[in-house]
PDB file of C-alpha atoms in Angstrom:
ATOM      1  CA  MET A   1      85.221 -10.635 117.306  1.00 44.00           C
ATOM      2  CA  ASN A   2      84.050 -13.416 114.937  1.00 48.00           C
ATOM      3  CA  LYS A   3      83.360 -12.954 111.055  1.00 50.00           C
ATOM      4  CA  LEU A   4      79.322 -12.244 111.599  1.00 42.00           C
ATOM      5  CA  LEU A   5      80.380  -9.360 113.976  1.00 39.00           C
ATOM      6  CA  ILE A   6      83.364  -8.005 111.397  1.00 44.00           C
ATOM      7  CA  CYS A   7      80.910  -7.811 108.434  1.00 46.00           C
ATOM      8  CA  VAL A   8      77.874  -6.481 110.906  1.00 44.00           C
ATOM      9  CA  THR A   9      79.545  -3.791 112.233  1.00 48.00           C
ATOM     10  CA  LEU A  10      81.379  -2.739 108.605  1.00 48.00           C
ATOM     11  CA  GLY A  11      77.869  -3.130 107.039  1.00 50.00           C
ATOM     12  CA  ALA A  12      75.773  -1.651 109.578  1.00 47.00           C
ATOM     13  CA  SER A  13      78.468   0.975 110.177  1.00 50.00           C
ATOM     14  CA  LEU A  14      77.467   3.018 107.084  1.00 47.00           C
ATOM     15  CA  VAL A  15      73.697   3.357 108.146  1.00 47.00           C
ATOM     16  CA  LEU A  16      74.723   4.310 111.788  1.00 44.00           C
ATOM     17  CA  THR A  17      77.485   7.018 110.540  1.00 48.00           C
ATOM     18  CA  ALA A  18      74.443   8.121 108.210  1.00 50.00           C
ATOM     19  CA  CYS A  19      72.048   8.101 111.677  1.00 54.00           C
ATOM     20  CA  GLY A  20      75.174   9.918 113.807  1.00 53.00           C
ATOM     21  CA  GLU A  21      75.930   6.864 116.080  1.00 57.00           C
ATOM     22  CA  PRO A  22      77.441   8.195 119.465  1.00 79.00           C
ATOM     23  CA  VAL A  23      80.296   5.723 119.347  1.00 89.00           C
ATOM     24  CA  GLU A  24      83.709   7.455 120.473  1.00 94.00           C
ATOM     25  CA  ARG A  25      86.885   6.183 118.935  1.00 93.00           C
ATOM     26  CA  MET A  26      88.885   4.196 121.307  1.00 92.00           C
ATOM     27  CA  ALA A  27      92.149   5.840 120.607  1.00 92.00           C
ATOM     28  CA  THR A  28      93.546   9.119 118.403  1.00 92.00           C
ATOM     29  CA  THR A  29      96.181   8.422 116.234  1.00 93.00           C
ATOM     30  CA  PRO A  30      98.330  10.582 114.235  1.00 91.00           C
ATOM     31  CA  SER A  31      96.939   9.150 110.593  1.00 91.00           C
ATOM     32  CA  GLY A  32      93.269   9.589 111.913  1.00 91.00           C
ATOM     33  CA  ARG A  33      92.947   5.843 111.016  1.00 94.00           C
ATOM     34  CA  PRO A  34      93.569   2.424 113.048  1.00 96.00           C
ATOM     35  CA  GLU A  35      96.761   1.953 113.871  1.00 96.00           C
ATOM     36  CA  ALA A  36      99.373  -0.155 116.216  1.00 97.00           C
ATOM     37  CA  ILE A  37     102.695   0.283 116.955  1.00 97.00           C
ATOM     38  CA  PHE A  38     104.451  -4.034 117.200  1.00 98.00           C
ATOM     39  CA  ARG A  39     107.094  -3.359 119.623  1.00 97.00           C
ATOM     40  CA  GLY A  40     110.529  -5.819 118.673  1.00 97.00           C
ATOM     41  CA  ARG A  41     108.357  -7.668 115.805  1.00 96.00           C
ATOM     42  CA  THR A  42     109.540  -7.546 112.048  1.00 97.00           C
ATOM     43  CA  GLN A  43     106.896  -7.105 109.571  1.00 97.00           C
ATOM     44  CA  GLY A  44     106.567 -10.683 108.904  1.00 96.00           C
ATOM     45  CA  GLN A  45     105.685 -11.499 112.140  1.00 97.00           C
ATOM     46  CA  VAL A  46     103.128  -8.907 111.725  1.00 97.00           C
ATOM     47  CA  ALA A  47     101.650  -9.923 109.127  1.00 97.00           C
ATOM     48  CA  THR A  48     101.419 -13.503 110.054  1.00 97.00           C
ATOM     49  CA  ARG A  49      99.500 -12.795 113.173  1.00 97.00           C
ATOM     50  CA  LEU A  50      96.610 -10.623 111.451  1.00 97.00           C
ATOM     51  CA  ALA A  51      96.648 -13.029 108.726  1.00 97.00           C
ATOM     52  CA  SER A  52      96.157 -15.692 111.392  1.00 97.00           C
ATOM     53  CA  HIS A  53      93.772 -13.700 113.198  1.00 96.00           C
ATOM     54  CA  CYS A  54      91.477 -13.329 110.035  1.00 96.00           C
ATOM     55  CA  LEU A  55      91.689 -16.981 109.153  1.00 96.00           C
ATOM     56  CA  GLU A  56      90.633 -17.803 113.411  1.00 96.00           C
ATOM     57  CA  ARG A  57      87.745 -15.973 112.446  1.00 94.00           C
ATOM     58  CA  GLY A  58      86.437 -17.492 109.261  1.00 94.00           C
ATOM     59  CA  LEU A  59      88.011 -15.034 106.774  1.00 95.00           C
ATOM     60  CA  MET A  60      89.385 -15.642 103.465  1.00 96.00           C
ATOM     61  CA  VAL A  61      92.797 -13.883 102.781  1.00 97.00           C
ATOM     62  CA  ASP A  62      93.326 -12.614  99.729  1.00 96.00           C
ATOM     63  CA  GLU A  63      96.967 -11.539 100.005  1.00 97.00           C
ATOM     64  CA  HIS A  64      99.598 -12.296 102.663  1.00 97.00           C
ATOM     65  CA  THR A  65     103.214 -10.314 101.787  1.00 96.00           C
ATOM     66  CA  ASP A  66     105.061  -8.477 105.196  1.00 96.00           C
ATOM     67  CA  ASN A  67     104.337  -5.386 103.873  1.00 96.00           C
ATOM     68  CA  ARG A  68     100.055  -6.084 103.500  1.00 97.00           C
ATOM     69  CA  VAL A  69      97.713  -8.502 104.689  1.00 98.00           C
ATOM     70  CA  VAL A  70      93.599  -8.132 102.735  1.00 98.00           C
ATOM     71  CA  CYS A  71      91.039 -10.212 104.237  1.00 97.00           C
ATOM     72  CA  ARG A  72      87.785 -10.772 102.642  1.00 96.00           C
ATOM     73  CA  GLY A  73      84.249 -11.610 104.067  1.00 93.00           C
ATOM     74  CA  ARG A  74      80.159 -11.545 102.712  1.00 90.00           C
ATOM     75  CA  LEU A  75      78.441  -9.646 104.663  1.00 84.00           C
ATOM     76  CA  GLU A  76      75.017 -11.586 106.439  1.00 82.00           C
ATOM     77  CA  GLY A  77      72.030 -10.469 107.262  1.00 83.00           C
ATOM     78  CA  GLY A  78      71.041  -6.720 107.674  1.00 80.00           C
ATOM     79  CA  ALA A  79      74.701  -5.782 107.325  1.00 77.00           C
ATOM     80  CA  ALA A  80      74.555  -7.385 103.862  1.00 76.00           C
ATOM     81  CA  PHE A  81      70.819  -5.776 103.177  1.00 79.00           C
ATOM     82  CA  ALA A  82      71.806  -2.047 104.263  1.00 79.00           C
ATOM     83  CA  ALA A  83      74.800  -2.427 102.244  1.00 76.00           C
ATOM     84  CA  GLN A  84      72.996  -3.778  99.372  1.00 74.00           C
ATOM     85  CA  LEU A  85      70.566  -0.925  99.459  1.00 76.00           C
ATOM     86  CA  LEU A  86      73.530   1.669 100.208  1.00 74.00           C
ATOM     87  CA  ILE A  87      75.811   1.004  97.324  1.00 80.00           C
ATOM     88  CA  GLY A  88      74.144  -1.437  95.213  1.00 77.00           C
ATOM     89  CA  ASN A  89      71.431  -2.487  93.267  1.00 79.00           C
ATOM     90  CA  SER A  90      69.167  -5.796  92.946  1.00 77.00           C
ATOM     91  CA  TYR A  91      71.764  -6.859  89.981  1.00 79.00           C
ATOM     92  CA  SER A  92      74.667  -6.667  92.179  1.00 79.00           C
ATOM     93  CA  THR A  93      76.669  -9.307  93.407  1.00 83.00           C
ATOM     94  CA  PRO A  94      76.190  -9.799  97.558  1.00 84.00           C
ATOM     95  CA  PRO A  95      78.656  -7.391  99.876  1.00 88.00           C
ATOM     96  CA  GLU A  96      81.796  -8.160 100.834  1.00 90.00           C
ATOM     97  CA  GLY A  97      83.317  -7.005 103.666  1.00 92.00           C
ATOM     98  CA  ILE A  98      87.465  -6.194 103.249  1.00 95.00           C
ATOM     99  CA  LEU A  99      89.730  -5.248 105.716  1.00 96.00           C
ATOM    100  CA  THR A 100      93.691  -4.342 104.511  1.00 97.00           C
ATOM    101  CA  PHE A 101      96.823  -4.049 106.756  1.00 97.00           C
ATOM    102  CA  SER A 102      99.460  -2.629 105.815  1.00 97.00           C
ATOM    103  CA  PHE A 103     103.430  -2.537 107.632  1.00 96.00           C
ATOM    104  CA  VAL A 104     106.182  -0.027 107.781  1.00 96.00           C
ATOM    105  CA  GLN A 105     109.095  -1.152 109.869  1.00 96.00           C
ATOM    106  CA  GLN A 106     110.192   1.481 112.011  1.00 96.00           C
ATOM    107  CA  GLY A 107     113.816   0.622 113.784  1.00 96.00           C
ATOM    108  CA  ARG A 108     112.917  -2.343 115.943  1.00 97.00           C
ATOM    109  CA  ASP A 109     109.039  -1.877 115.705  1.00 97.00           C
ATOM    110  CA  VAL A 110     106.563  -2.199 113.113  1.00 98.00           C
ATOM    111  CA  ARG A 111     103.750   0.119 112.277  1.00 97.00           C
ATOM    112  CA  ALA A 112     100.619  -1.648 111.400  1.00 97.00           C
ATOM    113  CA  TYR A 113      97.277   0.718 109.709  1.00 97.00           C
ATOM    114  CA  GLY A 114      94.132  -0.866 109.054  1.00 96.00           C
ATOM    115  CA  ARG A 115      91.347   0.086 106.542  1.00 96.00           C
ATOM    116  CA  GLY A 116      88.372  -1.612 105.486  1.00 95.00           C
ATOM    117  CA  GLU A 117      85.736  -1.286 102.712  1.00 94.00           C
ATOM    118  CA  VAL A 118      82.313  -2.421 101.935  1.00 92.00           C
ATOM    119  CA  VAL A 119      82.401  -3.540  98.066  1.00 91.00           C
ATOM    120  CA  THR A 120      80.023  -5.467  95.604  1.00 87.00           C
ATOM    121  CA  GLN A 121      80.378  -5.351  91.924  1.00 88.00           C
ATOM    122  CA  MET A 122      77.496  -4.464  89.866  1.00 88.00           C
ATOM    123  CA  ALA A 123      75.831  -5.893  86.867  1.00 85.00           C
ATOM    124  CA  TYR A 124      78.117  -4.814  84.310  1.00 86.00           C
ATOM    125  CA  GLY A 125      81.310  -5.202  86.009  1.00 87.00           C
ATOM    126  CA  GLN A 126      81.716  -2.120  87.648  1.00 88.00           C
ATOM    127  CA  ILE A 127      83.235  -1.842  90.569  1.00 88.00           C
ATOM    128  CA  ARG A 128      81.451   0.445  94.012  1.00 89.00           C
ATOM    129  CA  ARG A 129      83.924   0.551  97.377  1.00 90.00           C
ATOM    130  CA  VAL A 130      82.687   2.390  99.891  1.00 88.00           C
ATOM    131  CA  GLU A 131      85.355   2.861 103.141  1.00 91.00           C
ATOM    132  CA  SER A 132      84.075   1.671 106.367  1.00 86.00           C
ATOM    133  CA  ASN A 133      85.457   4.725 108.179  1.00 84.00           C
ATOM    134  CA  GLY A 134      83.373   5.063 111.043  1.00 89.00           C
ATOM    135  CA  ASN A 135      84.081   4.974 114.917  1.00 93.00           C
ATOM    136  CA  ALA A 136      82.844   1.547 115.250  1.00 91.00           C
ATOM    137  CA  ASP A 137      84.912   0.553 112.307  1.00 91.00           C
ATOM    138  CA  PHE A 138      88.195   1.904 113.664  1.00 95.00           C
ATOM    139  CA  ASN A 139      87.385   0.523 116.717  1.00 95.00           C
ATOM    140  CA  SER A 140      87.030  -2.707 115.148  1.00 93.00           C
ATOM    141  CA  LEU A 141      90.054  -2.694 113.353  1.00 95.00           C
ATOM    142  CA  MET A 142      92.102  -1.164 116.558  1.00 96.00           C
ATOM    143  CA  GLN A 143      90.918  -4.107 119.002  1.00 96.00           C
ATOM    144  CA  ALA A 144      92.017  -6.763 116.073  1.00 95.00           C
ATOM    145  CA  MET A 145      95.672  -5.335 115.852  1.00 97.00           C
ATOM    146  CA  ILE A 146      95.373  -4.791 119.755  1.00 97.00           C
ATOM    147  CA  THR A 147      94.445  -8.405 120.215  1.00 96.00           C
ATOM    148  CA  VAL A 148      97.820  -9.942 118.099  1.00 96.00           C
ATOM    149  CA  GLY A 149      99.869  -7.591 120.387  1.00 96.00           C
ATOM    150  CA  GLY A 150      99.730  -4.439 119.175  1.00 96.00           C
ATOM    151  CA  GLU A 151      99.695  -1.288 121.033  1.00 96.00           C
ATOM    152  CA  ALA A 152      97.841   1.981 120.239  1.00 93.00           C
ATOM    153  CA  PRO A 153     100.228   4.611 119.102  1.00 88.00           C
TER     154      PRO A 153
END
């Protein structure tokens, strides 16, 4: 999974969700959001792993604390075009994909939650955000957490 794949997934899901793409979620979670359990880890260890995962894929890390990691990348190609049509206009900034991971220590384990959104800034400074909550986005965030050592709850 590279930066382009993440950005295309975030942007494309906006279009595909509207069209009813039949992608199945890879897991069912208690919260309904992407989440994973990291056994025998601390919040700091999980945060560092996910921040490194973002950096390895060419994303910027906007925030890295023991409780939260926020990664950002500019959408490119068709994903950027689709996002611009859906949430922006010709005067808005190029759309970006933002991935947010939050962490909760539960005894010896850490539960991580993921969230994706597409963001653009309009001409007069208004920020438009659209959550990327389609099944493809869910699977992408779940896969990122599993890749760095998490497991589905």
